[in-house]
PDB file of C-alpha atoms in Angstrom:
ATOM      1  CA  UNK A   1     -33.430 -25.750 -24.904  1.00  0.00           C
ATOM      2  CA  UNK A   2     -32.533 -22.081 -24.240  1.00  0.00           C
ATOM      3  CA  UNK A   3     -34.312 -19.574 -26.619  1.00  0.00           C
ATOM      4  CA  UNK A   4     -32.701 -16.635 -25.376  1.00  0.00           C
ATOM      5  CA  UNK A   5     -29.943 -15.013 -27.474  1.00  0.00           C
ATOM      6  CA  UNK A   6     -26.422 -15.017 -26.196  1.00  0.00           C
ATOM      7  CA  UNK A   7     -25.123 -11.685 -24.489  1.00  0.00           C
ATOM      8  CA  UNK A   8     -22.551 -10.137 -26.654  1.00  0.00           C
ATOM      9  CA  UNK A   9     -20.361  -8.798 -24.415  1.00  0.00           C
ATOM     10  CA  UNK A  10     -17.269  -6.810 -25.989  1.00  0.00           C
ATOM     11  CA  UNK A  11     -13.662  -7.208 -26.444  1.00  0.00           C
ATOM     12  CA  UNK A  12     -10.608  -5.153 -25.415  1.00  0.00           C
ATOM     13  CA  UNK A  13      -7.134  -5.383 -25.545  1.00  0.00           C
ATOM     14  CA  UNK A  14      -3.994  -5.141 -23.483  1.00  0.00           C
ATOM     15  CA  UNK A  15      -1.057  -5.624 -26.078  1.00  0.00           C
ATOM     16  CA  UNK A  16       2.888  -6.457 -24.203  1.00  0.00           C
ATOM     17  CA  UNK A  17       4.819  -4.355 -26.142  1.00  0.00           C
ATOM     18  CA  UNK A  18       8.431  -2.958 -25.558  1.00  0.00           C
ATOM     19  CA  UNK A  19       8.464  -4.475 -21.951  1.00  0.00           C
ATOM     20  CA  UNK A  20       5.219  -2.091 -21.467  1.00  0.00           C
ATOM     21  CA  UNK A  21       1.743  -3.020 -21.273  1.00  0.00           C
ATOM     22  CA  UNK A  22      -0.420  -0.425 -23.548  1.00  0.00           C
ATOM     23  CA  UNK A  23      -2.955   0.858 -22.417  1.00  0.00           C
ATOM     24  CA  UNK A  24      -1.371   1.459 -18.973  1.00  0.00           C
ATOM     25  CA  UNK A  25      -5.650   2.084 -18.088  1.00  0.00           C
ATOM     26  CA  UNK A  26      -8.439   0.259 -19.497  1.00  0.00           C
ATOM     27  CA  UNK A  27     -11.880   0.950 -18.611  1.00  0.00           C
ATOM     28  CA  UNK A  28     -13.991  -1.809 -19.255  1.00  0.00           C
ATOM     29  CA  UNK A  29     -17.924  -2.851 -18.987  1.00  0.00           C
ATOM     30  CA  UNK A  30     -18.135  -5.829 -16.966  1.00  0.00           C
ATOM     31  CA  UNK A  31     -18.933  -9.241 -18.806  1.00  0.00           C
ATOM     32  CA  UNK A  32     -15.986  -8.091 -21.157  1.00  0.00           C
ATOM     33  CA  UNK A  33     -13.380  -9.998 -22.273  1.00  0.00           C
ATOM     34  CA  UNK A  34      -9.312  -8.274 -22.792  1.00  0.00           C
ATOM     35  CA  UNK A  35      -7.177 -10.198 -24.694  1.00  0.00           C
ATOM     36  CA  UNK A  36      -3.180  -9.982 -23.978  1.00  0.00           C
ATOM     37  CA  UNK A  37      -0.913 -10.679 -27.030  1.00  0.00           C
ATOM     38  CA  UNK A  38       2.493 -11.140 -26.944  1.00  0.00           C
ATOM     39  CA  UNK A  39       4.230  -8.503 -29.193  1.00  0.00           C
ATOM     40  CA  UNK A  40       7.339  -8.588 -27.697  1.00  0.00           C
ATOM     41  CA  UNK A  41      10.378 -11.395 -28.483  1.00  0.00           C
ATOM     42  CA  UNK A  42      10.337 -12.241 -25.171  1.00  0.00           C
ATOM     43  CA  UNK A  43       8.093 -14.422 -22.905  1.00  0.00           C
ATOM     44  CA  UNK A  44       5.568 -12.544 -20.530  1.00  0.00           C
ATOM     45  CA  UNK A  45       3.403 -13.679 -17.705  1.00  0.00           C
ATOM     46  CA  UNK A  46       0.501 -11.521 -17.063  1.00  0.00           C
ATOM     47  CA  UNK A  47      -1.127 -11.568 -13.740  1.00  0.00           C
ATOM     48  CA  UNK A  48      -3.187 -10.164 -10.542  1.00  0.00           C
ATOM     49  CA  UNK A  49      -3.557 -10.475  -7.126  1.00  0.00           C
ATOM     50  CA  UNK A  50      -6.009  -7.925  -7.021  1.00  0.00           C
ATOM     51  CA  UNK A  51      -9.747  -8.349  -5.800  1.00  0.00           C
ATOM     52  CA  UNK A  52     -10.714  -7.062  -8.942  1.00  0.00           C
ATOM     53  CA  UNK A  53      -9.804 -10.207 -11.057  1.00  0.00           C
ATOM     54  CA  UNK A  54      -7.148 -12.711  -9.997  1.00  0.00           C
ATOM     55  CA  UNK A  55      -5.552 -14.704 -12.580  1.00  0.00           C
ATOM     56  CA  UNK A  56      -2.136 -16.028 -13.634  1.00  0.00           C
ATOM     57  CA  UNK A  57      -1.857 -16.565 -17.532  1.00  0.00           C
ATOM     58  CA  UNK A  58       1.674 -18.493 -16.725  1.00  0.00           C
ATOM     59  CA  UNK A  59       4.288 -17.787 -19.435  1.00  0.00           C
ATOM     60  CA  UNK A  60       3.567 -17.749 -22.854  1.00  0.00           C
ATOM     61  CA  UNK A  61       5.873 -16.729 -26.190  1.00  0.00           C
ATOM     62  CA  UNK A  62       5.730 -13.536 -28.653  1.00  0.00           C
ATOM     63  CA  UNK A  63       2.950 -13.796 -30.986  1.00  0.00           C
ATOM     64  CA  UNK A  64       0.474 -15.770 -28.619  1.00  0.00           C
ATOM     65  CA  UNK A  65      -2.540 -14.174 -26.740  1.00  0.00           C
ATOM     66  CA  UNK A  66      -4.497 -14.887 -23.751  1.00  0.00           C
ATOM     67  CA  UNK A  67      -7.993 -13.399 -22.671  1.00  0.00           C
ATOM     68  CA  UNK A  68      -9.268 -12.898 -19.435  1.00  0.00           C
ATOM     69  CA  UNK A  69     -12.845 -11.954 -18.861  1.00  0.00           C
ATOM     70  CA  UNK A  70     -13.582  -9.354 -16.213  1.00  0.00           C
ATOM     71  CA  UNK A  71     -16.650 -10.665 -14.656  1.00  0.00           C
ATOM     72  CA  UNK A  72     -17.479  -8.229 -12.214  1.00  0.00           C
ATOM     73  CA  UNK A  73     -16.546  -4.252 -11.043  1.00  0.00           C
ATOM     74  CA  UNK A  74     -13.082  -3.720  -9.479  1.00  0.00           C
ATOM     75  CA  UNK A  75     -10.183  -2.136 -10.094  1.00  0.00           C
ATOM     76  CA  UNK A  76      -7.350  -4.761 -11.255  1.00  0.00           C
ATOM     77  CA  UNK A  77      -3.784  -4.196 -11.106  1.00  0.00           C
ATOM     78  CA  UNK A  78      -1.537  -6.559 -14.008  1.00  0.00           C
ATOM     79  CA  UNK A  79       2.168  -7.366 -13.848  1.00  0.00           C
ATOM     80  CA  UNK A  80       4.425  -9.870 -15.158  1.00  0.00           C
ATOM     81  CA  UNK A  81       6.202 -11.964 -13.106  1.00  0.00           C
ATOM     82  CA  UNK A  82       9.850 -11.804 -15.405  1.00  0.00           C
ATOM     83  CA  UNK A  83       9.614  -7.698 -15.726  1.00  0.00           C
ATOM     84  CA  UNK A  84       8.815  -5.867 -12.666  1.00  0.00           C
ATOM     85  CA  UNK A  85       8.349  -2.461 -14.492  1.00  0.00           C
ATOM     86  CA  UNK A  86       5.613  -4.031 -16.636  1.00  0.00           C
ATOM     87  CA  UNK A  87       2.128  -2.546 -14.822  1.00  0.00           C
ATOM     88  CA  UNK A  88      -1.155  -1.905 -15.818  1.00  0.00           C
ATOM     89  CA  UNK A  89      -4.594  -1.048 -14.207  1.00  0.00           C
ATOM     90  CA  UNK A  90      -8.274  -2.702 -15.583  1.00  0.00           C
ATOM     91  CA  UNK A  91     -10.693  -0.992 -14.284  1.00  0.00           C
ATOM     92  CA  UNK A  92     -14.470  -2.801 -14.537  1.00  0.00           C
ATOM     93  CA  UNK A  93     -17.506  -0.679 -13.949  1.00  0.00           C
ATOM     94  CA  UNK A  94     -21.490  -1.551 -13.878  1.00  0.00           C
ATOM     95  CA  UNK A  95     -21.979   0.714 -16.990  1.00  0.00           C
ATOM     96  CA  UNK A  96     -21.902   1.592 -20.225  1.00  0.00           C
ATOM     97  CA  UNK A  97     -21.405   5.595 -19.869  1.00  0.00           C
ATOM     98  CA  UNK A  98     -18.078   5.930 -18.537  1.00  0.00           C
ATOM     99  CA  UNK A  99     -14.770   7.494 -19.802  1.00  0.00           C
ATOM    100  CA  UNK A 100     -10.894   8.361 -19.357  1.00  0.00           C
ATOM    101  CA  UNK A 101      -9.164  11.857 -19.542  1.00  0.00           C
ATOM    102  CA  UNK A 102      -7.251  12.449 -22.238  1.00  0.00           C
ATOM    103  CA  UNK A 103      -4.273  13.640 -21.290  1.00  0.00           C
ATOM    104  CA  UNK A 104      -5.523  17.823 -20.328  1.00  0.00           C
ATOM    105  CA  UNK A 105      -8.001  15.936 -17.643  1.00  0.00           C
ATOM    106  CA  UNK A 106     -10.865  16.210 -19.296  1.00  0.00           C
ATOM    107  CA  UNK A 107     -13.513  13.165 -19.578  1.00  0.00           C
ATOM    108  CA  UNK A 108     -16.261  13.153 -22.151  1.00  0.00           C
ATOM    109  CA  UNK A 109     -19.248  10.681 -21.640  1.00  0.00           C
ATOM    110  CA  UNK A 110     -21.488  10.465 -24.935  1.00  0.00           C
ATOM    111  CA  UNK A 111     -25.382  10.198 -25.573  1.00  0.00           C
ATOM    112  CA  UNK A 112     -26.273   9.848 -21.500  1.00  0.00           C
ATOM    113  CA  UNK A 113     -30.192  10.275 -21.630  1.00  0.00           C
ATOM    114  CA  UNK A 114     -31.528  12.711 -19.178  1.00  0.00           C
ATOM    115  CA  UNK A 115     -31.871  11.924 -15.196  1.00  0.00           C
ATOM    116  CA  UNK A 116     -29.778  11.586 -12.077  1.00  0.00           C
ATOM    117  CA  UNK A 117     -26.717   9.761 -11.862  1.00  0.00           C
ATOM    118  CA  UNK A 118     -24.414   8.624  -9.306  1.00  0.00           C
ATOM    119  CA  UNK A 119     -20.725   9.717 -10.464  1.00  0.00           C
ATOM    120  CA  UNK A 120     -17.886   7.254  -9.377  1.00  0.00           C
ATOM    121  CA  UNK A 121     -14.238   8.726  -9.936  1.00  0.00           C
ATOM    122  CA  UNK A 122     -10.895   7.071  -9.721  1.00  0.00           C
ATOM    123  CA  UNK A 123      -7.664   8.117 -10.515  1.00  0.00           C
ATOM    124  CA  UNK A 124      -4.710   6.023  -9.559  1.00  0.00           C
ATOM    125  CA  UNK A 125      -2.986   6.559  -6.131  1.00  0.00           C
ATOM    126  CA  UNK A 126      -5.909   8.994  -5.407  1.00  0.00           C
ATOM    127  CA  UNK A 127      -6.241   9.003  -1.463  1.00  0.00           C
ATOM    128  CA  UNK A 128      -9.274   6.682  -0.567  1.00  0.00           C
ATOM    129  CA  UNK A 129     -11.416   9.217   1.349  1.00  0.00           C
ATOM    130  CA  UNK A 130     -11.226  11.204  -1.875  1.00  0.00           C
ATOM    131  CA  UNK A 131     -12.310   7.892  -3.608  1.00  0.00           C
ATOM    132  CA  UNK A 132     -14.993   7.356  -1.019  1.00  0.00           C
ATOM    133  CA  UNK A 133     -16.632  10.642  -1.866  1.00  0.00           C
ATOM    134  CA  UNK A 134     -19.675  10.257  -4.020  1.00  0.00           C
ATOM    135  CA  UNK A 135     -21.751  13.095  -6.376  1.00  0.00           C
ATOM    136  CA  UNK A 136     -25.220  12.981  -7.988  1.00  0.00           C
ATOM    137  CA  UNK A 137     -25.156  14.496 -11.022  1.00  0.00           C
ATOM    138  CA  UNK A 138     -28.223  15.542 -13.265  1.00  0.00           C
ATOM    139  CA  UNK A 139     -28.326  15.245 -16.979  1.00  0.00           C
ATOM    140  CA  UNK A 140     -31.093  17.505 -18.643  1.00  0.00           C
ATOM    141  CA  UNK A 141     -31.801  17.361 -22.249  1.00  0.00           C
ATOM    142  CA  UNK A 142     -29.714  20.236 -22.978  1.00  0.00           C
ATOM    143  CA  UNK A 143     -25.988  19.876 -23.663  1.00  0.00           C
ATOM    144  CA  UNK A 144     -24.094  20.165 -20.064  1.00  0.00           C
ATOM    145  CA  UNK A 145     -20.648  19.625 -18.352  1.00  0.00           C
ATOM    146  CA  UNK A 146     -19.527  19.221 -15.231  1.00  0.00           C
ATOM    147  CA  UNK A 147     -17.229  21.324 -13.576  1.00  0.00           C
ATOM    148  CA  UNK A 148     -13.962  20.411 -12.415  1.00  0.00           C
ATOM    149  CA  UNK A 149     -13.606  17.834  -9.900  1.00  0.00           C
ATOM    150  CA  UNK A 150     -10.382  17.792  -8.062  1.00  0.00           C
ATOM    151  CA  UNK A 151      -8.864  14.163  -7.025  1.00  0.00           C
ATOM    152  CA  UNK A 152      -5.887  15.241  -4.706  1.00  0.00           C
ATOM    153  CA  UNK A 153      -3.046  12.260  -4.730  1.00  0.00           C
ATOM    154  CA  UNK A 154      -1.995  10.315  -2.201  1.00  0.00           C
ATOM    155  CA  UNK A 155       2.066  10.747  -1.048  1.00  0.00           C
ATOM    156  CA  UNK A 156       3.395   8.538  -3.325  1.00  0.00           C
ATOM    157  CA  UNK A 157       4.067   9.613  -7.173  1.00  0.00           C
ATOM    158  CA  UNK A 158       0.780   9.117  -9.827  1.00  0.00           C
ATOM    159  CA  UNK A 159       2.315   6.393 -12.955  1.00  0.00           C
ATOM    160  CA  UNK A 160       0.308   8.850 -15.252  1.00  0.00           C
ATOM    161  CA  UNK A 161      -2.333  11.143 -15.256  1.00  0.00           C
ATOM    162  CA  UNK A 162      -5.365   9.581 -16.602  1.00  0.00           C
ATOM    163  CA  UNK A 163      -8.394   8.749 -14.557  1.00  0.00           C
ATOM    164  CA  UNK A 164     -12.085   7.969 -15.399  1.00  0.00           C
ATOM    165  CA  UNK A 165     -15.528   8.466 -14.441  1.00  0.00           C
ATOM    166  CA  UNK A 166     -18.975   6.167 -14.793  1.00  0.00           C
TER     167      UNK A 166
END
């Protein structure tokens, strides 16, 4: 018998809507589980190839859902195999303090305690040596913010500008 409890781990969602997938980014804990209804009167097939998560939910009808839990950090790019401009990015991190710019750029993280953290930043197409380039950040008691960080693209066009930080 197993007396420990069972690790709530939380739920997101991905809803197919309007041949879209919304969010387009979803920043996630890992453990969590996103669910992917059908809103749309059309059939959809969400999928990746990407090391992230792979999975293939084959095609299902408007007004089902599907889950997939993201098990461990990646980055995970989604499509559906009957609309090509369908797209979406899951992005699974090792935390709970993370966040996603609204759409000015800025990224609020709430109720970090004090201490020194290591700052990951992605933004999609960012260049990978920008990627690859890692900050320590302190956190005192007092109130603080970071100052700008700059994530130069890579030459092909950015699908929108949000990115996030853990």
């Amino acid at each position: 018998q197993n007396d420990r409890p069972a690790i709530e781990f939380p739920h997101y969602t991905i809803t197919q809507h309007n041949k879209m997938f919304e969010p387009h980014l979803l920043v996630i804990p890992a453990g969590s589980t996103v669910d992917f209804p059908n809103n749309d009167q059309w059939f959809h097939n969400v999928f990746s190839v990407s090391r992230g998560r792979q999975f293939d939910l084959g095609l299902y009808e408007a007004g089902d859902l599907r889950s997939v839990r993201f098990d461990r950090a990646g980055v995970s790019y989604l499509f559906c195999s009957i609309h090509p401009e369908m797209m979406a990015v899951v992005v699974t991190v090792n935390s709970t303090y993370f966040g996603v710019s609204d759409k000015g750029g800025r990224i609020a993280i709430d109720n970090v305690p004090p201490g020194q953290y290591f700052l990951h930043v992605w933004r999609e197409n960012a260049t990978p040596q920008t990627l690859a380039m890692h900050r320590f950040v302190f956190v005192g008691d007092d109130r603080q913010s970071l100052p700008t960080i700059y994530v130069p693209l890579s030459s092909s066009k950015a699908m929108n500008g949000k990115n996030w930080m853990q």
